[in-house]
Amino acid sequence: MAQRGYNYNQILAKYFPGTMVGPQSNVRSPSKSRSSSRFRVTFPETDAREAERILSLLESNRNVLQRRLSTAGVEFQFPTVEIVINKSTGDFVGRTGMPPWAAAATHNNRIELQPLSLLKRRGILETTLRHELVHVVIDAVGGNRTPRWLAEGIALHLAGEGKLLEQERNAVALRPKELEDKLANAKTAAEMKQAYAAAYRTVRELIRVEGENKLWKRVAQRSYDVSAGRR
Ligand SMILES: [Zn+2]
C-alpha cells in the first residue's frame, strides 16, 4: 500500500482498524458525545451546538425510513447507530481509510463523517446524513450482502441526491456486473460520481418498473437478479 502512495494512517486503518497513533494526550483527546435512544453522536467540543440538531435530523430520517420499510412489508429492527464527527479530514481519512474527497463512511452501524464545516460548505450535510442512514438500514435488512450498486442506488435515491447526478454525462443504466466494477475501480471523485450516477440511473429505472417496495423486498430476500425486470 505504501508503494501505491497510501500513508501510514490508511495502512493502519486497513489492517488494524481502530488503531490510533499519537501522543498519549491525543489518544485521550476530549470528544463529547450525546445520545438518544437510537443514536450516539461523538463530536469535537466545538460542534456541541450542531450535535443537537444532527441528533434530531437523524431521528426524523429514521422515522421516515421505518415507515417506508413497513409500507414495503419488510420486517426490520432499527439498530443503534454510532455517529462520529471527525475534527479534520486527516482524522476522517486516518480512521476510515477512505479517500479525502469522500463525505462519509458507514460500516457496522457506525457512520464516520467529515468535519461538519466541510459538509456544510459543500451544502451536503443533510443529504449525507440521510444517505448514510439508508446504508445502515440496507446493511441491517440485507445482512451486509446487498451489492454495492443496489445499495448506492437506493441511498442516492432516498437521500434526494439524484438531481445532482442527473447532469452527469454517460450516466446510462448498466448491467449489475458492470456497475459493480465501475464502483470498485473508481479512483477519483469524478470517476466515483460517474459510477454513482450510473447506479442511480439503474435503480431509478428499477423503481419505475417494479416500484420501491419490490426493491426493499429484493434487499431483504437477497434476490439481486434484475434481468427479469428489464426489457
Ligand atoms: Zn453510499
PDB file of C-alpha atoms and ligand atoms in Angstrom:
ATOM      1  CA  MET A   1       0.000   0.000   0.000  1.00  0.00           C
ATOM      2  CA  ALA A   2       2.875   2.343   0.800  1.00  0.00           C
ATOM      3  CA  GLN A   3       4.288   1.778  -2.677  1.00  0.00           C
ATOM      4  CA  ARG A   4       0.931   2.744  -4.085  1.00  0.00           C
ATOM      5  CA  GLY A   5       1.062   6.023  -2.184  1.00  0.00           C
ATOM      6  CA  TYR A   6      -1.053   5.306   0.900  1.00  0.00           C
ATOM      7  CA  ASN A   7       0.072   6.900   4.140  1.00  0.00           C
ATOM      8  CA  TYR A   8       0.581   5.067   7.417  1.00  0.00           C
ATOM      9  CA  ASN A   9      -2.815   6.113   8.713  1.00  0.00           C
ATOM     10  CA  GLN A  10      -4.519   4.485   5.725  1.00  0.00           C
ATOM     11  CA  ILE A  11      -2.412   1.352   6.046  1.00  0.00           C
ATOM     12  CA  LEU A  12      -3.152   1.052   9.763  1.00  0.00           C
ATOM     13  CA  ALA A  13      -6.833   1.659   9.134  1.00  0.00           C
ATOM     14  CA  LYS A  14      -6.882  -1.169   6.605  1.00  0.00           C
ATOM     15  CA  TYR A  15      -5.045  -3.814   8.613  1.00  0.00           C
ATOM     16  CA  PHE A  16      -5.592  -2.610  12.181  1.00  0.00           C
ATOM     17  CA  PRO A  17      -8.909  -0.765  12.138  1.00  0.00           C
ATOM     18  CA  GLY A  18      -9.391   1.453  15.148  1.00  0.00           C
ATOM     19  CA  THR A  19      -5.668   1.807  15.860  1.00  0.00           C
ATOM     20  CA  MET A  20      -4.568   5.350  16.563  1.00  0.00           C
ATOM     21  CA  VAL A  21      -1.011   6.635  16.585  1.00  0.00           C
ATOM     22  CA  GLY A  22      -0.209   9.777  18.506  1.00  0.00           C
ATOM     23  CA  PRO A  23       0.943  11.198  21.786  1.00  0.00           C
ATOM     24  CA  GLN A  24      -0.971   9.936  24.794  1.00  0.00           C
ATOM     25  CA  SER A  25      -2.777  13.242  25.171  1.00  0.00           C
ATOM     26  CA  ASN A  26      -4.084  12.870  21.612  1.00  0.00           C
ATOM     27  CA  VAL A  27      -5.473   9.431  22.238  1.00  0.00           C
ATOM     28  CA  ARG A  28      -7.464  10.763  25.150  1.00  0.00           C
ATOM     29  CA  SER A  29      -8.396  13.958  23.337  1.00  0.00           C
ATOM     30  CA  PRO A  30     -11.704  15.059  24.815  1.00  0.00           C
ATOM     31  CA  SER A  31     -14.546  14.364  22.487  1.00  0.00           C
ATOM     32  CA  LYS A  32     -18.054  14.903  23.625  1.00  0.00           C
ATOM     33  CA  SER A  33     -20.988  12.712  22.906  1.00  0.00           C
ATOM     34  CA  ARG A  34     -24.718  12.909  23.034  1.00  0.00           C
ATOM     35  CA  SER A  35     -27.218  10.087  22.775  1.00  0.00           C
ATOM     36  CA  SER A  36     -30.834   9.418  22.038  1.00  0.00           C
ATOM     37  CA  SER A  37     -32.480   6.015  22.255  1.00  0.00           C
ATOM     38  CA  ARG A  38     -31.189   5.002  18.817  1.00  0.00           C
ATOM     39  CA  PHE A  39     -28.204   7.226  18.161  1.00  0.00           C
ATOM     40  CA  ARG A  40     -24.984   8.190  19.796  1.00  0.00           C
ATOM     41  CA  VAL A  41     -23.112  11.141  18.291  1.00  0.00           C
ATOM     42  CA  THR A  42     -19.461  11.776  19.158  1.00  0.00           C
ATOM     43  CA  PHE A  43     -18.142  15.176  18.168  1.00  0.00           C
ATOM     44  CA  PRO A  44     -15.334  17.668  18.770  1.00  0.00           C
ATOM     45  CA  GLU A  45     -16.001  20.174  21.527  1.00  0.00           C
ATOM     46  CA  THR A  46     -16.582  22.956  19.005  1.00  0.00           C
ATOM     47  CA  ASP A  47     -19.562  21.167  17.413  1.00  0.00           C
ATOM     48  CA  ALA A  48     -21.635  20.906  20.586  1.00  0.00           C
ATOM     49  CA  ARG A  49     -24.465  23.097  19.367  1.00  0.00           C
ATOM     50  CA  GLU A  50     -24.638  21.399  15.966  1.00  0.00           C
ATOM     51  CA  ALA A  51     -24.711  17.916  17.507  1.00  0.00           C
ATOM     52  CA  GLU A  52     -28.172  18.503  18.931  1.00  0.00           C
ATOM     53  CA  ARG A  53     -29.534  19.400  15.506  1.00  0.00           C
ATOM     54  CA  ILE A  54     -27.865  16.369  13.954  1.00  0.00           C
ATOM     55  CA  LEU A  55     -29.455  14.103  16.514  1.00  0.00           C
ATOM     56  CA  SER A  56     -32.914  15.394  15.656  1.00  0.00           C
ATOM     57  CA  LEU A  57     -32.209  15.148  11.899  1.00  0.00           C
ATOM     58  CA  LEU A  58     -31.233  11.515  12.432  1.00  0.00           C
ATOM     59  CA  GLU A  59     -34.379  10.827  14.429  1.00  0.00           C
ATOM     60  CA  SER A  60     -36.694  12.255  11.784  1.00  0.00           C
ATOM     61  CA  ASN A  61     -34.884  10.422   8.979  1.00  0.00           C
ATOM     62  CA  ARG A  62     -35.142   7.239  10.995  1.00  0.00           C
ATOM     63  CA  ASN A  63     -38.900   7.637  11.254  1.00  0.00           C
ATOM     64  CA  VAL A  64     -39.237   8.185   7.517  1.00  0.00           C
ATOM     65  CA  LEU A  65     -37.180   5.090   6.734  1.00  0.00           C
ATOM     66  CA  GLN A  66     -39.043   2.988   9.259  1.00  0.00           C
ATOM     67  CA  ARG A  67     -42.318   3.955   7.555  1.00  0.00           C
ATOM     68  CA  ARG A  68     -41.001   3.129   4.094  1.00  0.00           C
ATOM     69  CA  LEU A  69     -39.979  -0.331   5.240  1.00  0.00           C
ATOM     70  CA  SER A  70     -43.251  -1.116   6.904  1.00  0.00           C
ATOM     71  CA  THR A  71     -45.045   0.082   3.761  1.00  0.00           C
ATOM     72  CA  ALA A  72     -42.889  -2.377   1.828  1.00  0.00           C
ATOM     73  CA  GLY A  73     -43.834  -5.091   4.307  1.00  0.00           C
ATOM     74  CA  VAL A  74     -40.237  -5.699   5.364  1.00  0.00           C
ATOM     75  CA  GLU A  75     -39.669  -6.748   8.987  1.00  0.00           C
ATOM     76  CA  PHE A  76     -36.787  -4.875  10.446  1.00  0.00           C
ATOM     77  CA  GLN A  77     -35.306  -3.822  13.765  1.00  0.00           C
ATOM     78  CA  PHE A  78     -33.633  -0.443  13.635  1.00  0.00           C
ATOM     79  CA  PRO A  79     -30.131  -0.873  15.104  1.00  0.00           C
ATOM     80  CA  THR A  80     -28.418   1.512  17.479  1.00  0.00           C
ATOM     81  CA  VAL A  81     -26.197   3.744  15.366  1.00  0.00           C
ATOM     82  CA  GLU A  82     -22.975   5.451  16.330  1.00  0.00           C
ATOM     83  CA  ILE A  83     -22.056   8.669  14.522  1.00  0.00           C
ATOM     84  CA  VAL A  84     -18.542  10.055  14.689  1.00  0.00           C
ATOM     85  CA  ILE A  85     -17.992  13.638  13.586  1.00  0.00           C
ATOM     86  CA  ASN A  86     -14.320  13.988  12.757  1.00  0.00           C
ATOM     87  CA  LYS A  87     -12.396  17.092  13.596  1.00  0.00           C
ATOM     88  CA  SER A  88     -10.328  17.135  10.422  1.00  0.00           C
ATOM     89  CA  THR A  89     -10.227  15.456   7.025  1.00  0.00           C
ATOM     90  CA  GLY A  90      -6.947  13.867   8.146  1.00  0.00           C
ATOM     91  CA  ASP A  91      -8.730  12.228  11.079  1.00  0.00           C
ATOM     92  CA  PHE A  92     -11.502  11.047   8.774  1.00  0.00           C
ATOM     93  CA  VAL A  93      -9.068   9.520   6.274  1.00  0.00           C
ATOM     94  CA  GLY A  94      -6.980   8.001   9.055  1.00  0.00           C
ATOM     95  CA  ARG A  95      -9.943   6.406  10.791  1.00  0.00           C
ATOM     96  CA  THR A  96     -11.773   5.135   7.715  1.00  0.00           C
ATOM     97  CA  GLY A  97      -9.142   4.544   5.019  1.00  0.00           C
ATOM     98  CA  MET A  98     -11.455   6.425   2.667  1.00  0.00           C
ATOM     99  CA  PRO A  99     -10.131   8.927   0.132  1.00  0.00           C
ATOM    100  CA  PRO A 100     -10.186  12.541   1.351  1.00  0.00           C
ATOM    101  CA  TRP A 101     -12.948  13.506  -1.103  1.00  0.00           C
ATOM    102  CA  ALA A 102     -15.444  11.043   0.374  1.00  0.00           C
ATOM    103  CA  ALA A 103     -18.096  12.722   2.543  1.00  0.00           C
ATOM    104  CA  ALA A 104     -18.697   9.860   4.937  1.00  0.00           C
ATOM    105  CA  ALA A 105     -18.231   6.160   5.536  1.00  0.00           C
ATOM    106  CA  THR A 106     -20.617   3.663   7.080  1.00  0.00           C
ATOM    107  CA  HIS A 107     -19.599   0.321   8.469  1.00  0.00           C
ATOM    108  CA  ASN A 108     -21.265  -1.901  11.062  1.00  0.00           C
ATOM    109  CA  ASN A 109     -23.767   0.670  12.340  1.00  0.00           C
ATOM    110  CA  ARG A 110     -21.063   3.288  12.632  1.00  0.00           C
ATOM    111  CA  ILE A 111     -21.195   6.411  10.487  1.00  0.00           C
ATOM    112  CA  GLU A 112     -17.976   8.390  10.186  1.00  0.00           C
ATOM    113  CA  LEU A 113     -18.410  11.933   8.914  1.00  0.00           C
ATOM    114  CA  GLN A 114     -16.034  14.527   7.522  1.00  0.00           C
ATOM    115  CA  PRO A 115     -15.853  17.737   9.599  1.00  0.00           C
ATOM    116  CA  LEU A 116     -19.209  19.491   9.760  1.00  0.00           C
ATOM    117  CA  SER A 117     -17.749  22.744   8.460  1.00  0.00           C
ATOM    118  CA  LEU A 118     -16.718  20.970   5.254  1.00  0.00           C
ATOM    119  CA  LEU A 119     -20.058  19.208   4.752  1.00  0.00           C
ATOM    120  CA  LYS A 120     -21.931  22.448   5.352  1.00  0.00           C
ATOM    121  CA  ARG A 121     -19.696  24.397   2.993  1.00  0.00           C
ATOM    122  CA  ARG A 122     -20.465  21.839   0.290  1.00  0.00           C
ATOM    123  CA  GLY A 123     -24.154  22.008   1.187  1.00  0.00           C
ATOM    124  CA  ILE A 124     -24.385  18.253   1.687  1.00  0.00           C
ATOM    125  CA  LEU A 125     -24.795  17.780   5.441  1.00  0.00           C
ATOM    126  CA  GLU A 126     -28.481  16.782   5.361  1.00  0.00           C
ATOM    127  CA  THR A 127     -28.228  14.574   2.273  1.00  0.00           C
ATOM    128  CA  THR A 128     -25.102  12.874   3.602  1.00  0.00           C
ATOM    129  CA  LEU A 129     -26.763  12.008   6.922  1.00  0.00           C
ATOM    130  CA  ARG A 130     -29.781  10.619   5.086  1.00  0.00           C
ATOM    131  CA  HIS A 131     -27.620   8.702   2.621  1.00  0.00           C
ATOM    132  CA  GLU A 132     -25.520   7.054   5.317  1.00  0.00           C
ATOM    133  CA  LEU A 133     -28.573   6.169   7.384  1.00  0.00           C
ATOM    134  CA  VAL A 134     -30.029   4.385   4.362  1.00  0.00           C
ATOM    135  CA  HIS A 135     -26.804   2.349   4.215  1.00  0.00           C
ATOM    136  CA  VAL A 136     -27.252   1.346   7.863  1.00  0.00           C
ATOM    137  CA  VAL A 137     -30.802   0.199   7.099  1.00  0.00           C
ATOM    138  CA  ILE A 138     -29.781  -1.671   3.950  1.00  0.00           C
ATOM    139  CA  ASP A 139     -26.951  -3.430   5.803  1.00  0.00           C
ATOM    140  CA  ALA A 140     -29.350  -4.454   8.572  1.00  0.00           C
ATOM    141  CA  VAL A 141     -32.121  -5.590   6.221  1.00  0.00           C
ATOM    142  CA  GLY A 142     -29.804  -7.250   3.714  1.00  0.00           C
ATOM    143  CA  GLY A 143     -27.320  -8.738   6.172  1.00  0.00           C
ATOM    144  CA  ASN A 144     -24.373  -6.901   4.586  1.00  0.00           C
ATOM    145  CA  ARG A 145     -24.941  -8.888   1.399  1.00  0.00           C
ATOM    146  CA  THR A 146     -26.525  -6.233  -0.781  1.00  0.00           C
ATOM    147  CA  PRO A 147     -24.469  -5.497  -3.912  1.00  0.00           C
ATOM    148  CA  ARG A 148     -22.978  -2.072  -3.878  1.00  0.00           C
ATOM    149  CA  TRP A 149     -24.758  -0.789  -6.995  1.00  0.00           C
ATOM    150  CA  LEU A 150     -28.132  -1.539  -5.423  1.00  0.00           C
ATOM    151  CA  ALA A 151     -27.232  -0.095  -2.010  1.00  0.00           C
ATOM    152  CA  GLU A 152     -25.749   3.078  -3.528  1.00  0.00           C
ATOM    153  CA  GLY A 153     -28.625   3.490  -5.952  1.00  0.00           C
ATOM    154  CA  ILE A 154     -31.224   3.263  -3.185  1.00  0.00           C
ATOM    155  CA  ALA A 155     -29.201   5.538  -0.876  1.00  0.00           C
ATOM    156  CA  LEU A 156     -28.785   8.173  -3.596  1.00  0.00           C
ATOM    157  CA  HIS A 157     -32.454   7.973  -4.488  1.00  0.00           C
ATOM    158  CA  LEU A 158     -33.779   8.244  -0.935  1.00  0.00           C
ATOM    159  CA  ALA A 159     -31.305  10.951   0.029  1.00  0.00           C
ATOM    160  CA  GLY A 160     -32.589  13.028  -2.869  1.00  0.00           C
ATOM    161  CA  GLU A 161     -29.168  13.230  -4.488  1.00  0.00           C
ATOM    162  CA  GLY A 162     -30.428  12.228  -7.904  1.00  0.00           C
ATOM    163  CA  LYS A 163     -30.722  15.809  -9.130  1.00  0.00           C
ATOM    164  CA  LEU A 164     -27.015  16.385  -8.548  1.00  0.00           C
ATOM    165  CA  LEU A 165     -26.201  13.355 -10.656  1.00  0.00           C
ATOM    166  CA  GLU A 166     -28.691  13.905 -13.407  1.00  0.00           C
ATOM    167  CA  GLN A 167     -26.415  16.203 -15.397  1.00  0.00           C
ATOM    168  CA  GLU A 168     -23.690  13.591 -15.362  1.00  0.00           C
ATOM    169  CA  ARG A 169     -22.940  12.601 -18.937  1.00  0.00           C
ATOM    170  CA  ASN A 170     -22.683   8.924 -19.884  1.00  0.00           C
ATOM    171  CA  ALA A 171     -24.880   8.048 -16.924  1.00  0.00           C
ATOM    172  CA  VAL A 172     -26.649   5.166 -18.573  1.00  0.00           C
ATOM    173  CA  ALA A 173     -28.286   2.257 -16.819  1.00  0.00           C
ATOM    174  CA  LEU A 174     -25.752  -0.565 -16.818  1.00  0.00           C
ATOM    175  CA  ARG A 175     -25.803  -4.245 -16.012  1.00  0.00           C
ATOM    176  CA  PRO A 176     -25.101  -5.033 -12.330  1.00  0.00           C
ATOM    177  CA  LYS A 177     -21.735  -6.612 -13.099  1.00  0.00           C
ATOM    178  CA  GLU A 178     -20.544  -3.513 -14.961  1.00  0.00           C
ATOM    179  CA  LEU A 179     -21.863  -1.237 -12.232  1.00  0.00           C
ATOM    180  CA  GLU A 180     -20.105  -3.216  -9.532  1.00  0.00           C
ATOM    181  CA  ASP A 181     -16.812  -2.950 -11.464  1.00  0.00           C
ATOM    182  CA  LYS A 182     -17.283   0.772 -12.009  1.00  0.00           C
ATOM    183  CA  LEU A 183     -17.888   1.380  -8.293  1.00  0.00           C
ATOM    184  CA  ALA A 184     -14.978  -0.811  -7.230  1.00  0.00           C
ATOM    185  CA  ASN A 185     -12.493   0.755  -9.633  1.00  0.00           C
ATOM    186  CA  ALA A 186     -13.279   4.462  -9.313  1.00  0.00           C
ATOM    187  CA  LYS A 187     -10.033   6.209  -8.430  1.00  0.00           C
ATOM    188  CA  THR A 188     -11.077   9.835  -8.347  1.00  0.00           C
ATOM    189  CA  ALA A 189     -14.030  11.872  -7.134  1.00  0.00           C
ATOM    190  CA  ALA A 190     -15.084  12.387 -10.760  1.00  0.00           C
ATOM    191  CA  GLU A 191     -14.987   8.664 -11.564  1.00  0.00           C
ATOM    192  CA  MET A 192     -16.923   7.904  -8.392  1.00  0.00           C
ATOM    193  CA  LYS A 193     -19.542  10.474  -9.295  1.00  0.00           C
ATOM    194  CA  GLN A 194     -19.959   8.785 -12.687  1.00  0.00           C
ATOM    195  CA  ALA A 195     -20.289   5.394 -11.067  1.00  0.00           C
ATOM    196  CA  TYR A 196     -22.875   6.753  -8.613  1.00  0.00           C
ATOM    197  CA  ALA A 197     -24.794   8.343 -11.477  1.00  0.00           C
ATOM    198  CA  ALA A 198     -24.918   5.013 -13.296  1.00  0.00           C
ATOM    199  CA  ALA A 199     -26.057   3.165 -10.151  1.00  0.00           C
ATOM    200  CA  TYR A 200     -28.704   5.818  -9.566  1.00  0.00           C
ATOM    201  CA  ARG A 201     -29.980   5.555 -13.157  1.00  0.00           C
ATOM    202  CA  THR A 202     -30.250   1.804 -12.883  1.00  0.00           C
ATOM    203  CA  VAL A 203     -32.088   1.855  -9.568  1.00  0.00           C
ATOM    204  CA  ARG A 204     -34.384   4.645 -10.693  1.00  0.00           C
ATOM    205  CA  GLU A 205     -35.323   2.559 -13.719  1.00  0.00           C
ATOM    206  CA  LEU A 206     -35.949  -0.462 -11.475  1.00  0.00           C
ATOM    207  CA  ILE A 207     -38.202   1.615  -9.244  1.00  0.00           C
ATOM    208  CA  ARG A 208     -40.109   2.790 -12.303  1.00  0.00           C
ATOM    209  CA  VAL A 209     -40.610  -0.786 -13.473  1.00  0.00           C
ATOM    210  CA  GLU A 210     -41.093  -2.643 -10.160  1.00  0.00           C
ATOM    211  CA  GLY A 211     -41.773   0.012  -7.525  1.00  0.00           C
ATOM    212  CA  GLU A 212     -39.763   0.839  -4.419  1.00  0.00           C
ATOM    213  CA  ASN A 213     -41.461  -1.801  -2.260  1.00  0.00           C
ATOM    214  CA  LYS A 214     -40.210  -4.567  -4.529  1.00  0.00           C
ATOM    215  CA  LEU A 215     -36.713  -3.178  -4.239  1.00  0.00           C
ATOM    216  CA  TRP A 216     -36.789  -3.423  -0.428  1.00  0.00           C
ATOM    217  CA  LYS A 217     -38.060  -6.981  -0.826  1.00  0.00           C
ATOM    218  CA  ARG A 218     -35.071  -7.711  -3.051  1.00  0.00           C
ATOM    219  CA  VAL A 219     -32.727  -6.398  -0.355  1.00  0.00           C
ATOM    220  CA  ALA A 220     -34.487  -8.415   2.367  1.00  0.00           C
ATOM    221  CA  GLN A 221     -34.698 -11.612   0.320  1.00  0.00           C
ATOM    222  CA  ARG A 222     -31.253 -11.143  -1.172  1.00  0.00           C
ATOM    223  CA  SER A 223     -32.541 -11.582  -4.682  1.00  0.00           C
ATOM    224  CA  TYR A 224     -30.481  -9.412  -6.938  1.00  0.00           C
ATOM    225  CA  ASP A 225     -31.197 -10.827 -10.370  1.00  0.00           C
ATOM    226  CA  VAL A 226     -32.740  -7.853 -12.086  1.00  0.00           C
ATOM    227  CA  SER A 227     -32.581  -9.218 -15.639  1.00  0.00           C
ATOM    228  CA  ALA A 228     -36.199 -10.430 -15.341  1.00  0.00           C
ATOM    229  CA  GLY A 229     -37.392  -6.895 -14.783  1.00  0.00           C
ATOM    230  CA  ARG A 230     -35.552  -5.486 -17.800  1.00  0.00           C
ATOM    231  CA  ARG A 231     -36.704  -5.263 -21.335  1.00  0.00           C
TER     232      ARG A 231
HETATM  233 ZN    ZN B   1     -23.208   5.437  -0.345  1.00  0.00          ZN
END
